[in-house]
Each structure stands twice: as structure tokens, then as C-alpha cells.
Short mmCIF file of C-alpha atoms and ligand atoms in Angstrom, two decimals:
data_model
loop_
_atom_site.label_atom_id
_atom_site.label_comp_id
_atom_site.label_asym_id
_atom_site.label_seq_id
_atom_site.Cartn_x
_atom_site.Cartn_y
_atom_site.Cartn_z
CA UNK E 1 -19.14 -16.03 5.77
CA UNK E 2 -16.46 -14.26 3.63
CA UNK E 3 -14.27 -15.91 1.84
CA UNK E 4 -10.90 -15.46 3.66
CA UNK E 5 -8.26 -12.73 2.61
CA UNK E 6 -4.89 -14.77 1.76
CA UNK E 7 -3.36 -13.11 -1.32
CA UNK E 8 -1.96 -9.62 -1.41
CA UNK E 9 -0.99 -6.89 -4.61
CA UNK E 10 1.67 -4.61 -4.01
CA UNK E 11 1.91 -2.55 -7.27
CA UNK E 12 6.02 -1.09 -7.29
CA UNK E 13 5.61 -0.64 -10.98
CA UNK E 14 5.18 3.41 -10.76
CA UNK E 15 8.10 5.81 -12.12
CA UNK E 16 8.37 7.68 -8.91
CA UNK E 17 8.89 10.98 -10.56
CA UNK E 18 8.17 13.08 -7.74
CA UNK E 19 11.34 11.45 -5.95
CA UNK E 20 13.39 12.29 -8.98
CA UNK E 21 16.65 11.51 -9.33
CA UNK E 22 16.65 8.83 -5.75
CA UNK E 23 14.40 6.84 -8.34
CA UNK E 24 16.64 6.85 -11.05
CA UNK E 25 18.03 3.50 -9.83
CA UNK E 26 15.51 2.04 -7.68
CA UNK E 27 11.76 2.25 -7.09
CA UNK E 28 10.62 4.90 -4.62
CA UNK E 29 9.12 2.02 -1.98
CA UNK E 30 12.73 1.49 -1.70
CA UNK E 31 13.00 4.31 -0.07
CA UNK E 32 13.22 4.60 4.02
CA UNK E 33 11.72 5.79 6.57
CA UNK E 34 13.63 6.31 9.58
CA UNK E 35 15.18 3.06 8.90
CA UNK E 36 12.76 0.17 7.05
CA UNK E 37 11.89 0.47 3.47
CA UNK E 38 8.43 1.68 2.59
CA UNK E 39 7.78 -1.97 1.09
CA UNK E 40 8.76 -3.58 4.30
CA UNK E 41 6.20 -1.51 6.43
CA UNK E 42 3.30 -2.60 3.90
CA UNK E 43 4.54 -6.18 3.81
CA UNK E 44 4.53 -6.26 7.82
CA UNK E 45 1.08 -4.82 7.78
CA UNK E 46 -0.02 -7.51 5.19
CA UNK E 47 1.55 -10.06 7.63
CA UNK E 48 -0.08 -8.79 10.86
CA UNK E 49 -3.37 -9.25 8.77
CA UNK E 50 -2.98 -12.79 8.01
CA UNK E 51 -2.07 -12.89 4.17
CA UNK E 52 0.34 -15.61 3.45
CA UNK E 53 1.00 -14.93 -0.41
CA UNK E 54 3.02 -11.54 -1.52
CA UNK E 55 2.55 -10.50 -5.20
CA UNK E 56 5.24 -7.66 -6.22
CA UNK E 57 3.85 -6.44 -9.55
CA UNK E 58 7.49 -4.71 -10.55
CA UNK E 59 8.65 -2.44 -13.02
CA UNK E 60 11.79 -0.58 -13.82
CA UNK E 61 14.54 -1.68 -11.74
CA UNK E 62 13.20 -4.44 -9.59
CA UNK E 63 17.00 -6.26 -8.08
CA UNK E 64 16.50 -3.97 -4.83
CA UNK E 65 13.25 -5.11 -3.78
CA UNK E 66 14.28 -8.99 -4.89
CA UNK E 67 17.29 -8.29 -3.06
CA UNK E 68 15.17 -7.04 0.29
CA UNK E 69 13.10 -10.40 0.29
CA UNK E 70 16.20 -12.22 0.27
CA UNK E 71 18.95 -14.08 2.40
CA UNK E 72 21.86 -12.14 2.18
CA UNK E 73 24.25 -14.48 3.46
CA UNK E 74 27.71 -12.36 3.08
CA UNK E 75 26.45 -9.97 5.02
CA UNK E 76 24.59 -12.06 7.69
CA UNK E 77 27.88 -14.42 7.72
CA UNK E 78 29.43 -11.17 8.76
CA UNK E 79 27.09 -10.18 11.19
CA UNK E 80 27.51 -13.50 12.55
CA UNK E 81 30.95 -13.42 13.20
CA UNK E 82 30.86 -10.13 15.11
CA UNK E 83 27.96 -11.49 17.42
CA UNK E 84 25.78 -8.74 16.07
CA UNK E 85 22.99 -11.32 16.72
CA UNK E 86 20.27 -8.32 16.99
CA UNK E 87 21.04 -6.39 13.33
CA UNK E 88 21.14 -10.48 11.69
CA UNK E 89 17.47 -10.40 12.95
CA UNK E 90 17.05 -6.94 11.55
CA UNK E 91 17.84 -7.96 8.33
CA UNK E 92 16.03 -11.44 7.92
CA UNK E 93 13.48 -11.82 10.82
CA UNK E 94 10.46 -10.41 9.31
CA UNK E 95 11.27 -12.35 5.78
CA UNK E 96 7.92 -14.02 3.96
CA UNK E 97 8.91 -17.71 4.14
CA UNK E 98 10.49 -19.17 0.63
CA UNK E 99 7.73 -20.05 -1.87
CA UNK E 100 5.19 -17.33 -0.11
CA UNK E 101 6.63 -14.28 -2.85
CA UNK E 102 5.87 -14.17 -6.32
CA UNK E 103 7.15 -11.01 -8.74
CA UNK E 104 5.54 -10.39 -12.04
CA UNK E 105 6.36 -7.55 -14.31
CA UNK E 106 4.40 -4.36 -15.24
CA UNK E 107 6.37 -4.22 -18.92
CA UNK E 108 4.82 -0.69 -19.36
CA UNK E 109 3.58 1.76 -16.36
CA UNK E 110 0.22 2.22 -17.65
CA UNK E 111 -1.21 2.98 -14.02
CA UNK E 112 -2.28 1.19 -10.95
CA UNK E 113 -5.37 -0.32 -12.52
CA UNK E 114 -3.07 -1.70 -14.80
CA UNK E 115 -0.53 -2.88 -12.49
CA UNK E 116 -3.36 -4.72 -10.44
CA UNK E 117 -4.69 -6.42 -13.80
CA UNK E 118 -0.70 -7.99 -14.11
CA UNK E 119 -1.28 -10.22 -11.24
CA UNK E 120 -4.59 -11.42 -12.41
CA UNK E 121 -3.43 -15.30 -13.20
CA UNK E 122 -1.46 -15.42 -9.85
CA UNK E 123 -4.75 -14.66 -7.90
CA UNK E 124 -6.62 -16.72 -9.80
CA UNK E 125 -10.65 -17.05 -8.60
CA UNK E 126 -10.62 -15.24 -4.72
CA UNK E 127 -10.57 -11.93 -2.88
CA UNK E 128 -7.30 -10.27 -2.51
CA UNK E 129 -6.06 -6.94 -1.04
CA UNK E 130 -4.27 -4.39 -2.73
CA UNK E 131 -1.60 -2.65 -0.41
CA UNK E 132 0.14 1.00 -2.16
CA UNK E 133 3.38 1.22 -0.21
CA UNK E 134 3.54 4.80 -0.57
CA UNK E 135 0.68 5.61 1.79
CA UNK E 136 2.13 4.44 4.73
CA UNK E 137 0.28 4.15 8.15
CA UNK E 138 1.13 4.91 11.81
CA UNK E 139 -1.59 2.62 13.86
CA UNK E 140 -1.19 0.41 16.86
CA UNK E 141 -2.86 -2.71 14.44
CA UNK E 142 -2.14 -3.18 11.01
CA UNK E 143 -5.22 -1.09 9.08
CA UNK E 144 -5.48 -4.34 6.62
CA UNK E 145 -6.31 -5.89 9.61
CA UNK E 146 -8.67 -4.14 9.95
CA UNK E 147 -9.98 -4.15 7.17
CA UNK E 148 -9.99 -7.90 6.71
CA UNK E 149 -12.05 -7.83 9.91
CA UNK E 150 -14.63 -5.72 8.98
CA UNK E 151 -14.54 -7.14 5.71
CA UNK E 152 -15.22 -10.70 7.01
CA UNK E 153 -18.55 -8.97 8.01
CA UNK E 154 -19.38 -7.10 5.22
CA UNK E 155 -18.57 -9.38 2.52
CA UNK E 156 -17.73 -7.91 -0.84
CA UNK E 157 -15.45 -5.02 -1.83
CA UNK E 158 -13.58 -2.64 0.72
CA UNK E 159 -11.46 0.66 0.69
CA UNK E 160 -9.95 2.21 3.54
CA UNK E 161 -10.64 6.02 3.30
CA UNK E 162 -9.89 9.15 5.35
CA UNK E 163 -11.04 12.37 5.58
CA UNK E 164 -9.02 15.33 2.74
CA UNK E 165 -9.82 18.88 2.88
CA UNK E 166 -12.30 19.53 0.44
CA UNK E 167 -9.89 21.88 -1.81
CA UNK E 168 -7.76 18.80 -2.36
CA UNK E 169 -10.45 16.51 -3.75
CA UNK E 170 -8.64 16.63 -7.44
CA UNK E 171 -5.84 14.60 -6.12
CA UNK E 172 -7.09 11.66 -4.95
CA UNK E 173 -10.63 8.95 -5.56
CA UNK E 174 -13.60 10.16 -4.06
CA UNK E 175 -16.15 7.94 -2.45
CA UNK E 176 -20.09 9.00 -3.12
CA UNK E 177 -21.58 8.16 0.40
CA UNK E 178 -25.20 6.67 0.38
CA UNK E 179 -24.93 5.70 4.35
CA UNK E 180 -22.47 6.55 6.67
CA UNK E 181 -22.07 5.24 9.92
CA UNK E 182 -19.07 6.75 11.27
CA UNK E 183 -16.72 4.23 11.05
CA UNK E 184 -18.10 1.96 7.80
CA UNK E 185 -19.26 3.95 4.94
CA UNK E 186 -21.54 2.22 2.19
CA UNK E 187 -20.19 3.35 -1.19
CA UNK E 188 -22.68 4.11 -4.32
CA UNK E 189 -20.30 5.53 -6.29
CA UNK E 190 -16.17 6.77 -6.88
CA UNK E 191 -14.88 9.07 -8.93
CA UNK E 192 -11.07 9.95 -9.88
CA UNK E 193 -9.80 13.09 -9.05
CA UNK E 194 -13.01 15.35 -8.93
CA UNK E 195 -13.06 19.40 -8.81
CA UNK E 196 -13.71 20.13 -5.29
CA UNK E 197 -16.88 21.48 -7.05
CA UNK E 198 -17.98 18.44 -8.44
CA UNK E 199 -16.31 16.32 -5.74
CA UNK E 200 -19.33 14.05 -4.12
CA UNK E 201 -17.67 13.87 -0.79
CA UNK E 202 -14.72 14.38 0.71
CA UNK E 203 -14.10 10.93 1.97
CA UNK E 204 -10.95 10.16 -0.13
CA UNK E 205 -9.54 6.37 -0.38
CA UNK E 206 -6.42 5.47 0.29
CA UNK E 207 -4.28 2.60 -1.00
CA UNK E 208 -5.98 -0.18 0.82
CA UNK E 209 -8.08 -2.19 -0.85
CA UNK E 210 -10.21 -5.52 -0.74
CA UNK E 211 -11.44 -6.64 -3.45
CA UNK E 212 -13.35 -9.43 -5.10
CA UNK E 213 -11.81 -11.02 -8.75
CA UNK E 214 -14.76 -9.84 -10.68
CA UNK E 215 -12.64 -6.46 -10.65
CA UNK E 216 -9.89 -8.25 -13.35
CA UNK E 217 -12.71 -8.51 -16.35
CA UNK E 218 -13.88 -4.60 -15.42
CA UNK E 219 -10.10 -3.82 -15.83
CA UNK E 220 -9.86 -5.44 -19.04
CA UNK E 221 -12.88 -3.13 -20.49
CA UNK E 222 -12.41 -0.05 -18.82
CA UNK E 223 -9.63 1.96 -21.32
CA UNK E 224 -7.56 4.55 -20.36
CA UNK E 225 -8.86 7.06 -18.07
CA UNK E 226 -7.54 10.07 -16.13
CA UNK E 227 -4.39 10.75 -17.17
CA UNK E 228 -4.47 8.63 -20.04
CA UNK E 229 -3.58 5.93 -17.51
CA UNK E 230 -6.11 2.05 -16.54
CA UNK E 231 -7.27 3.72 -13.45
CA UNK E 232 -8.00 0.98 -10.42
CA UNK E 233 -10.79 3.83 -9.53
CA UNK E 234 -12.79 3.45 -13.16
CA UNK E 235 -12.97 -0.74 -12.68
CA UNK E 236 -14.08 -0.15 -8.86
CA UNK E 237 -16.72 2.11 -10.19
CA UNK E 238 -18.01 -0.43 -12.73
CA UNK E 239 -17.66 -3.01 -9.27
CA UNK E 240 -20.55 -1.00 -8.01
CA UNK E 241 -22.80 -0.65 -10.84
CA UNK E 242 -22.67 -4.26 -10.63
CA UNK E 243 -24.37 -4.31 -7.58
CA UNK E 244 -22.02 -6.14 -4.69
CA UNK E 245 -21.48 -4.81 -1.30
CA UNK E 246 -19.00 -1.88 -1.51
CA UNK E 247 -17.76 -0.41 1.87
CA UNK E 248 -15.25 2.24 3.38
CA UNK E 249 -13.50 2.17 6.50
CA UNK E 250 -12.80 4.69 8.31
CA UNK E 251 -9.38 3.04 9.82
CA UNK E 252 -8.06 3.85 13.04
CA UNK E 253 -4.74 5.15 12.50
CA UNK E 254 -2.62 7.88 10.51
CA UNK E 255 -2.04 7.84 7.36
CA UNK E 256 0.83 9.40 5.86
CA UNK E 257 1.36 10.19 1.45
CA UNK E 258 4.87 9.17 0.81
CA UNK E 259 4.41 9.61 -2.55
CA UNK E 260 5.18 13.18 -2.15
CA UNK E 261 7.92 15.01 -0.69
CA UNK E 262 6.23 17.00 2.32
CA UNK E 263 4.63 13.87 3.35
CA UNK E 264 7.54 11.88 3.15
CA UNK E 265 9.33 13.73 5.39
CA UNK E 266 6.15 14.06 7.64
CA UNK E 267 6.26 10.22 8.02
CA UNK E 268 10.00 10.20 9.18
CA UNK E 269 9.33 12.97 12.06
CA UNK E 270 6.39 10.80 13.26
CA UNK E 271 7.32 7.37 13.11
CA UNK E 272 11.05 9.01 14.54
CA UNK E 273 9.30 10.63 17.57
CA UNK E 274 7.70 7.04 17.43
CA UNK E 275 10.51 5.26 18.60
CA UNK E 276 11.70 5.29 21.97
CA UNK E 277 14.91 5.16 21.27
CA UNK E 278 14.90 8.49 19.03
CA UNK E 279 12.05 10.19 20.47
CA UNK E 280 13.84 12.47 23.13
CA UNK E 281 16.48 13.41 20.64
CA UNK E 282 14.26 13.93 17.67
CA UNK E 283 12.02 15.97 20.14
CA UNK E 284 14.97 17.79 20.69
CA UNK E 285 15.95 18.73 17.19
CA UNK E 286 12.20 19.94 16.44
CA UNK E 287 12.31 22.13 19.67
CA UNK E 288 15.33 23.91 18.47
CA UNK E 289 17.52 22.47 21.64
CA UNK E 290 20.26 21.03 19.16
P1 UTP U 1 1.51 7.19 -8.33
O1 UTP U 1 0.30 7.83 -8.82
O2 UTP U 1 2.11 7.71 -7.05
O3 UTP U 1 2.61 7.24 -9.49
O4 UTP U 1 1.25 5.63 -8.15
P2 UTP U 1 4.14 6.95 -9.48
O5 UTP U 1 4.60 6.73 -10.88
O6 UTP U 1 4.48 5.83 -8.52
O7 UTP U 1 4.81 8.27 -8.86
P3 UTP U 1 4.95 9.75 -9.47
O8 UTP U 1 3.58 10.35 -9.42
O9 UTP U 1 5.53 9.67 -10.86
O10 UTP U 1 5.91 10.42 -8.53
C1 UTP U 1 0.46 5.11 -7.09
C2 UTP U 1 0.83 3.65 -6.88
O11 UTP U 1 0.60 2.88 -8.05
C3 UTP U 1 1.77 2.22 -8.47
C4 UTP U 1 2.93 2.98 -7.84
O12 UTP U 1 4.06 2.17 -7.67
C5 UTP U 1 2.30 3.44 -6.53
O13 UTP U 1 2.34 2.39 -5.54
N1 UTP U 1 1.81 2.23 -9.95
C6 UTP U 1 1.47 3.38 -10.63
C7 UTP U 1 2.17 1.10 -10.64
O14 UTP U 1 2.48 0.04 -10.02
N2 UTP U 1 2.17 1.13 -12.00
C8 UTP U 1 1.83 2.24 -12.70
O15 UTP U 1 1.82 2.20 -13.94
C9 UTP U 1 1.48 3.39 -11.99
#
């Protein structure tokens, strides 16, 4: 049996330059989509998978996401005394329970692998998952879910991955297949950022990962890689030389890049036409009726 999945990473520590200057002040998974932070969606999808502890690994500018975790009792006082009963649940129903959050600092953006290694001492000797909130997913169950279902099976290390066209291999880490069942792909190998010519696959992950503590000592040896930034990719790679289970999943669900501008916007138009109460209007707007 695998050890169970009760610890989460969520690495806010990037500069967000692509979302240049709505960054400036605060960190891009501050940003929302229709009307819920990007942090808020990954948290709820950590919840719906069972994890109980929430590791913000921060950088810059790190009051609004504090802030988001928190009470805010002026404003819910005011809510209160309007009878706005709904928008005081809005704001604090969904809340990790006090003592369940923990925030350490990334004092210098030297990549994700980096920003994962922060966190080491507060996940101590057990599996964790690693949740990017800037690939945000539209599914009917929370993919860490799952994950930490098929996980449970597999033991080891997981990714969740998707399918890129093969010209746009150089932008994200490519899985080298050795078996492939459709849905759960065993991994022999990654690689950062390939050439589409080079590229082994084009089964790219996304930022959903499982992953066992032996990956904190491959961090600490790895160096700088692409980019001159730790890359999480390099210390996975060095996971699989060393022999553990190593899967993919094929998720069920969309997955959307919020990271970038195109995809941001994407991800509002689809989780907008999501909602029932926006759907018809939204529909509306793309139709060219309004
Ligand atoms: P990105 O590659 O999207 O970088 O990070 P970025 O700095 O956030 O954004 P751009 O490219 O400048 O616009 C992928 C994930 O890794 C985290 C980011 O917060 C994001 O969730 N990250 C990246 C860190 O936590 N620390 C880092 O040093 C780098």
C-alpha cells in the first residue's frame, strides 16, 4: 500500500513576467478567473483530494495570498450586517482550517526545482504533491484526485501529462514513454524543453506532481539547468535513474496554461460558459448577439 498523500507544494515564488505590470504588486496566482483566484482553484483541488497540510513556498509580495487564507473580519462584519449571508460564505467557506497552512519563503526565484527544495524541512520524510496554480484545470473531479488514486496503486512518483502539438515540445517537460496504456504511462525518462526534433514524445507534464522525498537530495545536486534556473524536471530525471516507479496520467479533464496570456483568457471563456449563471450571456457575447 502507498503511503498516503497528506502534504501539498504550491510554489507562488515565480516573477510572473508574462503578466507584467498586474504582477508588479502581487503574484500572478493572484490573479482571477471569472471570479476565484488561481490559488484558490488549486487549493480546492488539493482539498477535494484529501491533503490536509498547504505549503505556500512565496516570494515577492506574499500579503495578498496571506491575506486570501485569512478571516477578514471588517469585511465579513459588514457582510453580516447587510444579511449578505451567501458572499460571507464566498469569502471564508472554503478556508484550510487554522494550523493546516504553512508559508515559507523562496528568498531568490531560482526556479521551480528550487522553490520545491524550500519546503523540504516542512515535508519532512513522506510523499507530497506539487500543485502549479497557473495550469489550471476544468474537470468534474479534482485531477489530484486522481492522481492520488492512481497513485495509491502505483506507488512511487507521478505526473499528470497531456497531449502538446509536437512543434511546441520546447516549452514544456517531455516524458520518454517505455509503456503506454492509454490512460497511465510508465516514464523512463524526462527531458526539459526539447527541440521538437529531439523531443522523445509529445506527452508533456503538467504542474501536477506526486512525488516521493528522495527528490529533495537530487535537488540539492542537480545545479542550474535550463535557463540557468534548479529545474524540478533535472531532479525527476535523476528520480528515475534511481530506479522507483515513475508514472503519467493521462487525467480526465482540461487543462488550461494561465501562465500565458492567450490561455489565460481561454480559461475565463470556459470556466464563464461553465457557470450557469453566466453561460447564456457569455454565449451571447461570443456569438456576436451583444
Ligand atoms: P514559470 O516558468 O511560469 O515562471 O513558473 P514565472 O516566473 O512564474 O512566470 P514568467 O515566465 O516570468 O511569466 C512556473 C511555476 O513555478 C513557480 C511559479 O510561481 C509557477 O507556479 N516558480 C517559478 C517559483 O515558485 N519559483 C521560481 O523561482 C520560478
Amino acid at each position: 500500500m502507498a503511503q498516503r498523500i497528506r502534504k501539498a507544494i504550491f510554489p507562488v515564488g515565480g516573477l510572473g513576467t508574462r503578466f507584467l505590470p498586474a504582477t508588479k504588486a502581487m503574484p500572478k496566482e493572484m490573479l482571477p478567473v471569472v471570479d476565484k483566484p488561481l490559488i484558490q482553484y488549486a487549493v480546492e483541488e488539493a482539498q477535494a483530494a484529501g491533503i490536509e497540510e498547504f505549503i505556500f513556498v512565496t516570494g515577492r509580495s506574499k500579503t495578498a495570498i496571506e491575506d486570501h487564507f485569512d478571516h477578514s473580519y471588517e469585511l465579513e462584519t459588514t457582510l453580516r450586517e447587510r444579511g449578505k449571508e451567501t458572499q460571507i460564505a464566498a469569502v471564508n467557506s472554503w478556508m484550510p482550517r487554522p494550523g493546516q497552512i504553512a508559508y515559507t519563503r523562496q528568498q531568490v526565484p531560482l526556479g521551480l526545482g528550487h522553490a520545491v527544495w524550500c519546503a523540504r524541512n516542512l515535508i519532512g520524510d513522506e510523499p507530497f504533491a506539487v500543485l502549479l496554480a497557473d495550469d489550471l484545470i476544468l474537470a468534474e473531479r479534482s485531477c489530484l484526485k486522481q492522481m492520488v488514486e492512481a497513485q495509491s496503486a502505483t506507488g512511487g512518483n507521478m505526473v499528470a501529462v497531456m497531449e502538446v502539438p509536437h512543434e511546441h515540445t520546447n516549452r514544456y517537460g517531455i516524458v520518454d514513454v517505455a509503456r503506454d496504456d492509454g490512460r497511465l504511462v510508465d516514464v523512463k525518462g524526462v527531458v526539459e524543453k526539447p527541440d521538437p526534433a529531439a523531443a522523445p514524445s509529445n506527452l508533456s507534464i503538467i504542474g501536477r506532481y506526486i512525488l516521493q522525498p528522495e527528490v529533495f537530495d537530487r535537488l540539492e545536486r542537480i545545479g542550474r539547468g535550463a535557463g540557468g534556473e534548479i529545474q524540478l524536471t533535472d531532479a525527476l530525471a535523476e528520480l528515475i535513474r534511481g530506479g522507483k516507479p515513475f508514472h503519467g496520467l493521462r487525467f480526465d479533464g482540461k487543462r488550461f496554461d494561465c501562465g500565458d496570456k492567450v490561455g489565460f483568457l481561454e480559461a475565463n471563456i470556459a470556466f464563464a460558459l461553465a457557470r450557469p449563471d453566466m453561460t447564456e450571456a457569455v454565449r451571447k457575447i461570443l456569438d456576436g448577439q451583444s
